[in-house]
PDB file of C-alpha atoms in Angstrom:
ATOM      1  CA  UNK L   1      -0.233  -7.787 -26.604  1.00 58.00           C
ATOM      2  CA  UNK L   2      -2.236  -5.440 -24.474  1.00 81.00           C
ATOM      3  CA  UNK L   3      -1.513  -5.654 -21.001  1.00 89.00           C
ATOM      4  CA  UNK L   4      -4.015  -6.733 -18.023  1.00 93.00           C
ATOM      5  CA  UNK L   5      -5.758  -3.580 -16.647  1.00 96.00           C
ATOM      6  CA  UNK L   6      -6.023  -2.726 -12.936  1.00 97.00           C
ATOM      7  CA  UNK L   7      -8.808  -0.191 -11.264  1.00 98.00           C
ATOM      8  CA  UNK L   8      -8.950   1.732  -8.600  1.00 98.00           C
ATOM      9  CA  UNK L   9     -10.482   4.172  -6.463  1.00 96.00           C
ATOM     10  CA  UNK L  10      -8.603   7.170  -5.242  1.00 95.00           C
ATOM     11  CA  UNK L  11      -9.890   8.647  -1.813  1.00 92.00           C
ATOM     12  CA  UNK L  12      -9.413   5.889   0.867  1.00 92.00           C
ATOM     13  CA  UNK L  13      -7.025   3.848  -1.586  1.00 95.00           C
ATOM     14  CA  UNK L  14      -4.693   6.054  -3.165  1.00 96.00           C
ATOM     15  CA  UNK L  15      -5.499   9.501  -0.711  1.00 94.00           C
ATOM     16  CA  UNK L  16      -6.010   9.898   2.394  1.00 89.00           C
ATOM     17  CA  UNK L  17      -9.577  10.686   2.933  1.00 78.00           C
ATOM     18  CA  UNK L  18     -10.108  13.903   5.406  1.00 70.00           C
ATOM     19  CA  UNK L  19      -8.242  14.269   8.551  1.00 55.00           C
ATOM     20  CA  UNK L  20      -7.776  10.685   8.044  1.00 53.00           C
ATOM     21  CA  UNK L  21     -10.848   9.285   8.772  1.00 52.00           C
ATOM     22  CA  UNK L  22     -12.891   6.976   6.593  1.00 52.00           C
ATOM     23  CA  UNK L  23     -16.705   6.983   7.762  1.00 54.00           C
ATOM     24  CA  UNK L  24     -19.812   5.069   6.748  1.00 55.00           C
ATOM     25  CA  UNK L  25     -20.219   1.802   6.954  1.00 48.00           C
ATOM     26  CA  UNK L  26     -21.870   1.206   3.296  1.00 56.00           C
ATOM     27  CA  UNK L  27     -24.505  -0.352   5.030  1.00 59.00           C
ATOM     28  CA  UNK L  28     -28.113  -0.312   3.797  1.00 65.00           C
ATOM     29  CA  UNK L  29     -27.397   1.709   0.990  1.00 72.00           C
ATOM     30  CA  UNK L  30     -29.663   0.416  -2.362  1.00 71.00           C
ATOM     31  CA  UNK L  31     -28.389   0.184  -5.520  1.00 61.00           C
ATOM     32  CA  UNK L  32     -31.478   1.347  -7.120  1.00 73.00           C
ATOM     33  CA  UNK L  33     -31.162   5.017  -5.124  1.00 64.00           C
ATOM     34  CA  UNK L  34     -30.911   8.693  -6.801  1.00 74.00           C
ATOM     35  CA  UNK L  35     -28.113  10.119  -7.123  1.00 65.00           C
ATOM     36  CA  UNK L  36     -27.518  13.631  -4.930  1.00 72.00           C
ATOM     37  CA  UNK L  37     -26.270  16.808  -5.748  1.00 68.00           C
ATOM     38  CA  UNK L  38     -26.253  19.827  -3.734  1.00 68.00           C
ATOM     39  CA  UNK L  39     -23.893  21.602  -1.522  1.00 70.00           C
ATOM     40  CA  UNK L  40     -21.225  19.106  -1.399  1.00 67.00           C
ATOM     41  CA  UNK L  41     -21.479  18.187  -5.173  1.00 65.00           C
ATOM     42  CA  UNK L  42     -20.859  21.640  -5.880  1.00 66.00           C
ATOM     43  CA  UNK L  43     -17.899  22.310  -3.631  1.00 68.00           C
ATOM     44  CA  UNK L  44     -16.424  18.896  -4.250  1.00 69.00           C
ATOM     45  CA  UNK L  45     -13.439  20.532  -5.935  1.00 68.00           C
ATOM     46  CA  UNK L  46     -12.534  22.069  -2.580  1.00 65.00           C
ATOM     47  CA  UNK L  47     -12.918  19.283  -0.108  1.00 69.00           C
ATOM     48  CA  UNK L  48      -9.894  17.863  -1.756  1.00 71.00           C
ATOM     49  CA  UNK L  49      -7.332  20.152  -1.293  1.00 76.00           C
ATOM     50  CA  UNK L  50      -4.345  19.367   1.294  1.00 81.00           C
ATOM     51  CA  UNK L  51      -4.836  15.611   1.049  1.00 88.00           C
ATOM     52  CA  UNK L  52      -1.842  13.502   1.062  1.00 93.00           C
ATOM     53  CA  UNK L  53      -1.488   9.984  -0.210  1.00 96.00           C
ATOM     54  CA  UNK L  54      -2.071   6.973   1.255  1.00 94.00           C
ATOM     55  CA  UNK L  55       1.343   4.874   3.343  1.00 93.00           C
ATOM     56  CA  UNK L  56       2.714   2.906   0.209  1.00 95.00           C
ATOM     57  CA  UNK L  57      -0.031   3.536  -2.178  1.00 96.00           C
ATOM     58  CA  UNK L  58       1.995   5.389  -5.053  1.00 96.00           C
ATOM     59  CA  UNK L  59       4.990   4.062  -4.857  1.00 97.00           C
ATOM     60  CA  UNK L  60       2.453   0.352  -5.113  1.00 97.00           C
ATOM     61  CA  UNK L  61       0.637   2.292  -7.897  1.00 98.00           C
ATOM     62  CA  UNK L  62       3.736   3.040  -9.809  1.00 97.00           C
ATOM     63  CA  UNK L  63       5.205  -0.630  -9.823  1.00 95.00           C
ATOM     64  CA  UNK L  64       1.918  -1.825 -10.837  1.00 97.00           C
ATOM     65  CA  UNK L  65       1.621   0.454 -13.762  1.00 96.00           C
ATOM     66  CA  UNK L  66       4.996  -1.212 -15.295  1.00 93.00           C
ATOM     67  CA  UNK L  67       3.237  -4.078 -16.080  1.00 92.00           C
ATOM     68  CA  UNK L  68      -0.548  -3.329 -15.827  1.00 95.00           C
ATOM     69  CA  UNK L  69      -2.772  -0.757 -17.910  1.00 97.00           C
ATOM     70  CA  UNK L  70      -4.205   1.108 -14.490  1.00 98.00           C
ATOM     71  CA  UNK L  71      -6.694   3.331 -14.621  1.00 98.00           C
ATOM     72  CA  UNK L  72      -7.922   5.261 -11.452  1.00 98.00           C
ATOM     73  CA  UNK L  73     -11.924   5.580 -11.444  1.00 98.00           C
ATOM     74  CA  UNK L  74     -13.181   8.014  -8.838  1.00 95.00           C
ATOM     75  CA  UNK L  75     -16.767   9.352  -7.770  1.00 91.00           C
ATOM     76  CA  UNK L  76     -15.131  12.746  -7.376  1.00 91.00           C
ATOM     77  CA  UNK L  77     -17.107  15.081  -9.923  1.00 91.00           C
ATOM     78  CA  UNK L  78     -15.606  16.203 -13.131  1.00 92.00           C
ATOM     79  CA  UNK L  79     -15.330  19.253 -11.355  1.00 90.00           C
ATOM     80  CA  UNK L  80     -12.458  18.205  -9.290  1.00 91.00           C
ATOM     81  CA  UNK L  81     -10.541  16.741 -12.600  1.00 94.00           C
ATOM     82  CA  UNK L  82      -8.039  20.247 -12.527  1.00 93.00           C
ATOM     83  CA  UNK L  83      -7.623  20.000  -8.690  1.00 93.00           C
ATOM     84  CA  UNK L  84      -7.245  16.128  -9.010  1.00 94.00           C
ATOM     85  CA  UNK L  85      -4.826  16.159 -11.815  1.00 96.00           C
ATOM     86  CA  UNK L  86      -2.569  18.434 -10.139  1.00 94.00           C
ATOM     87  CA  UNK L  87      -2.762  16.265  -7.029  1.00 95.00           C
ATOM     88  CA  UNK L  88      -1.410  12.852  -9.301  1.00 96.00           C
ATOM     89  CA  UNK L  89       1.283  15.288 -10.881  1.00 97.00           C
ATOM     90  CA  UNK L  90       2.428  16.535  -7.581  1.00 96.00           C
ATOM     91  CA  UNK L  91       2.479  13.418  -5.795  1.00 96.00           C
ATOM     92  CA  UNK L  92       3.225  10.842  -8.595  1.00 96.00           C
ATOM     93  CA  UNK L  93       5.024  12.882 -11.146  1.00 96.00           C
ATOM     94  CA  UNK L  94       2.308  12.301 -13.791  1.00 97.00           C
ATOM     95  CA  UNK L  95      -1.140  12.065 -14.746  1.00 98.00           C
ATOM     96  CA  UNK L  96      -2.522   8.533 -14.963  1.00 98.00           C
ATOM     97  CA  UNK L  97      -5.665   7.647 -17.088  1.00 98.00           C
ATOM     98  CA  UNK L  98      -8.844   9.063 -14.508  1.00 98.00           C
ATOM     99  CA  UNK L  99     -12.383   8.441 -14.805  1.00 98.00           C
ATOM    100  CA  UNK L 100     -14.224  10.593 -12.811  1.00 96.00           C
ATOM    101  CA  UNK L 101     -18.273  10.913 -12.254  1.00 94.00           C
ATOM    102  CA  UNK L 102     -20.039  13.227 -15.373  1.00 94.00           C
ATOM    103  CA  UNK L 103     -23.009  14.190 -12.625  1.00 91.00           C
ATOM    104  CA  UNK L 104     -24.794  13.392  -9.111  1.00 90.00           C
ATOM    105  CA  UNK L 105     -27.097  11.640 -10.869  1.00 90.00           C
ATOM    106  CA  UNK L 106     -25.601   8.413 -10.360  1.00 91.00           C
ATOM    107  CA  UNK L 107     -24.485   7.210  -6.929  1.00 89.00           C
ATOM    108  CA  UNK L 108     -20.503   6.418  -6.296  1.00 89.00           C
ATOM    109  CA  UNK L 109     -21.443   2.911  -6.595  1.00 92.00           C
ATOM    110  CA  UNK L 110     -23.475   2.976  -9.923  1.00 93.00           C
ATOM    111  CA  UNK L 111     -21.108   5.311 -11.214  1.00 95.00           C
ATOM    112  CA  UNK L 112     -18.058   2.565 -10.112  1.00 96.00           C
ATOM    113  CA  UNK L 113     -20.693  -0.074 -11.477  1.00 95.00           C
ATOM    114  CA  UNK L 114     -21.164   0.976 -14.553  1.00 96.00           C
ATOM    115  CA  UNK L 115     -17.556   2.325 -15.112  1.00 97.00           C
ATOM    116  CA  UNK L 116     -15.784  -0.616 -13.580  1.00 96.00           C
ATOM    117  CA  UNK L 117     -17.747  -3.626 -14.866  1.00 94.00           C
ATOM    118  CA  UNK L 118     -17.723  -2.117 -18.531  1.00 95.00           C
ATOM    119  CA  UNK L 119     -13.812  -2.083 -18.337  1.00 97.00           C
ATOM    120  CA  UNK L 120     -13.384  -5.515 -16.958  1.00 94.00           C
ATOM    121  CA  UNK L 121     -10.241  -5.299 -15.147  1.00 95.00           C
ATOM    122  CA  UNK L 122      -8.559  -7.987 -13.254  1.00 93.00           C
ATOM    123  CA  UNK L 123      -8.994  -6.761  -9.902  1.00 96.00           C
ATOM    124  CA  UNK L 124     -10.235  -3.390  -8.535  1.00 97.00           C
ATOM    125  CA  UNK L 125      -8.958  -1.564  -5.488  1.00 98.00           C
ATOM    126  CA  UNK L 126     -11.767  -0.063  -3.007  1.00 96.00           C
ATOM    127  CA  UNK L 127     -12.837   0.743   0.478  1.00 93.00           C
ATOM    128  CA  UNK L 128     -16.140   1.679   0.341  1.00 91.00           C
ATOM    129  CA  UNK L 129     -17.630  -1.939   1.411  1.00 92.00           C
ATOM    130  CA  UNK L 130     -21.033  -1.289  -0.684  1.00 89.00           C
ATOM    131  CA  UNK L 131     -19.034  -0.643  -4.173  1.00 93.00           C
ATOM    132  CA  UNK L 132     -16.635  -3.257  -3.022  1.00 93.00           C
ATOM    133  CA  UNK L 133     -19.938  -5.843  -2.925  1.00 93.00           C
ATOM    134  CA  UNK L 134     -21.285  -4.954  -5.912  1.00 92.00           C
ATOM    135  CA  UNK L 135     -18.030  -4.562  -7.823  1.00 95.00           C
ATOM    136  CA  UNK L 136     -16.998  -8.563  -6.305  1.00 95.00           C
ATOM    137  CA  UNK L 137     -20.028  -9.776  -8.245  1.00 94.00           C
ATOM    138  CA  UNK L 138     -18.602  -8.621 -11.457  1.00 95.00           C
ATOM    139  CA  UNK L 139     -15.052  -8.632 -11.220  1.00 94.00           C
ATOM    140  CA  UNK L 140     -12.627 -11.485 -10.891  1.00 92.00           C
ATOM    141  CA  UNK L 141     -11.193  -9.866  -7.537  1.00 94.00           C
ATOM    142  CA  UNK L 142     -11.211  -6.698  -5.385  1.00 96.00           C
ATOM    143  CA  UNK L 143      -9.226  -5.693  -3.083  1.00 97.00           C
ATOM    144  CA  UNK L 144     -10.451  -4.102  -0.167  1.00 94.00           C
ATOM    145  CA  UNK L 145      -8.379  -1.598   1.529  1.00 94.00           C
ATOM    146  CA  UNK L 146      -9.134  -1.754   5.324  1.00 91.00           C
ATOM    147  CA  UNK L 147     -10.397   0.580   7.559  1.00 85.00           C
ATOM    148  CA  UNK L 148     -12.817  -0.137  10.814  1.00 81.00           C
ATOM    149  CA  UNK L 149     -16.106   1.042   8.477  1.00 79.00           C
ATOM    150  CA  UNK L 150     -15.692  -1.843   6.306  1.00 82.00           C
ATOM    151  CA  UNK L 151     -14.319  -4.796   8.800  1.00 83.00           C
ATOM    152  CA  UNK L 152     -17.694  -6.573   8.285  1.00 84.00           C
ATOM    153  CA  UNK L 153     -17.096  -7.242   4.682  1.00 83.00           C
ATOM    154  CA  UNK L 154     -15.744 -10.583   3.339  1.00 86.00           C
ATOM    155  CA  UNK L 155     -16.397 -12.422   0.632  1.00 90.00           C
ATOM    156  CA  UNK L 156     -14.815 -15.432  -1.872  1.00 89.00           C
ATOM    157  CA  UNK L 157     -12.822 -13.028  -4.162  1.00 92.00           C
ATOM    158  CA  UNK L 158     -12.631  -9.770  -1.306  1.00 94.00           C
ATOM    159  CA  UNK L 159      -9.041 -10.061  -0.613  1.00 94.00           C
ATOM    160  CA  UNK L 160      -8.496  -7.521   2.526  1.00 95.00           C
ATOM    161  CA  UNK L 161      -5.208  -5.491   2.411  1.00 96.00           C
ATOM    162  CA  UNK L 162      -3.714  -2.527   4.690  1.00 93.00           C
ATOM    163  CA  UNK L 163      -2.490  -0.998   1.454  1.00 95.00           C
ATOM    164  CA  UNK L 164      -1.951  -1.349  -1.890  1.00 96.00           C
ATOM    165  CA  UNK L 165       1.416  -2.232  -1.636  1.00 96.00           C
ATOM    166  CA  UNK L 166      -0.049  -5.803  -0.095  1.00 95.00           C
ATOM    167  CA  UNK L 167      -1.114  -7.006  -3.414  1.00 96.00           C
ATOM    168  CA  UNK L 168       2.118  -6.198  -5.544  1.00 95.00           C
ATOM    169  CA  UNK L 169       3.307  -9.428  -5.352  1.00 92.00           C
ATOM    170  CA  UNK L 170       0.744 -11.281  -5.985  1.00 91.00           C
ATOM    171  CA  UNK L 171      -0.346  -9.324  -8.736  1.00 93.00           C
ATOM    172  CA  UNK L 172       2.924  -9.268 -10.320  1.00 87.00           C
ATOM    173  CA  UNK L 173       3.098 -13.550 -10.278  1.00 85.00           C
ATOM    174  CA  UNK L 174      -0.422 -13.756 -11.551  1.00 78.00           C
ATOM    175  CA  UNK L 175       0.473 -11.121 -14.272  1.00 77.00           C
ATOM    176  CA  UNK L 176       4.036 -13.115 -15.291  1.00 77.00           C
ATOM    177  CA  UNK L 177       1.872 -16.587 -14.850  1.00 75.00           C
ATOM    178  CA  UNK L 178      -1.185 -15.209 -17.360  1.00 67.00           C
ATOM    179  CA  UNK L 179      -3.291 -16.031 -15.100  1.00 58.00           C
ATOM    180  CA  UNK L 180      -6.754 -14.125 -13.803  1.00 59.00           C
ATOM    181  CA  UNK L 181      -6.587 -12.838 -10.359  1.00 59.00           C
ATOM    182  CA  UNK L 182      -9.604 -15.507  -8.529  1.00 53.00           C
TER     183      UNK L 182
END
């Protein structure tokens, strides 16, 4: 029997984003916009180096994984696979199943969209409060890791943690009851 799967996103979730701030608020963002490349698509590989991970997170990560399938979907560039993959080995000890974005020409969102929804996970772990919308209406839950850019969000299967380590638990029951995380 295959087991449930889990997503989630890795900078703001799993890693801490840079010098520990989060910004953005995700508002008025469209999901019908174009997809940008340019200076910081093409040094995204080094605007991830020295990042540690988030209070919790792996540790979270790692229980999860005994009894989930997770798979970590990022909007980090392909580029940044080598860079990310030593990051995971480093911090976690292995290299979990990533997907990571082919191009700019989708947005993080569409990218997470169309990633995401066509895996059809349980529950997803986010913080951007624009992918975490737009993931909620396809996903059962998703929970959204807080930080002061995304305080505004809530919603009937948002479920608002500090850390990923908050929804353990209840993961863990829903997973031993068989039953869907809404």
């Amino acid at each position: 029997m295959a087991r449930p799967l889990l997503t989630f996103d890795l900078d703001g979730v799993l890693c801490r984003p840079p010098f520990g701030i989060n910004p953005g608020s995700g508002r008025h963002k469209r999901r019908d916009a174009q997809g940008k490349g340019g200076i910081l698509w093409l040094t995204e590989g080094w605007r991830y180096l020295g990042r540690k991970p988030m209070p919790g997170a792996l540790e979270a990560f790692s229980r999860l994984s005994e009894m989930f399938e997770c798979v970590v979907v990022t909007a980090r560039g392909e580029q940044a696979r080598p860079l990310t993959e030593r990051w995971f080995q480093r911090y976690l000890g292995r290299v979990p199943r990533i997907e990571m974005r082919p191009s700019p020409a989708e947005t993080s969102a569409q990218f997470k969209a169309r990633v995401v929804g066509g895996l059809g996970p349980l529950a997803h772990f986010e913080d951007d409060p624009f992918t975490a919308t737009w993931l909620a209406e396809l996903l059962p839950r998703v929970y959204l890791v807080d930080w002061g850019r995304n305080r505004w969000l809530a919603g009937p299967n948002i479920t608002r943690v500090r850390s990923v380590s908050e929804a353990v638990e209840e993961l863990v029951r829903l997973a031993q009851e068989g039953r869907p995380a809404s």
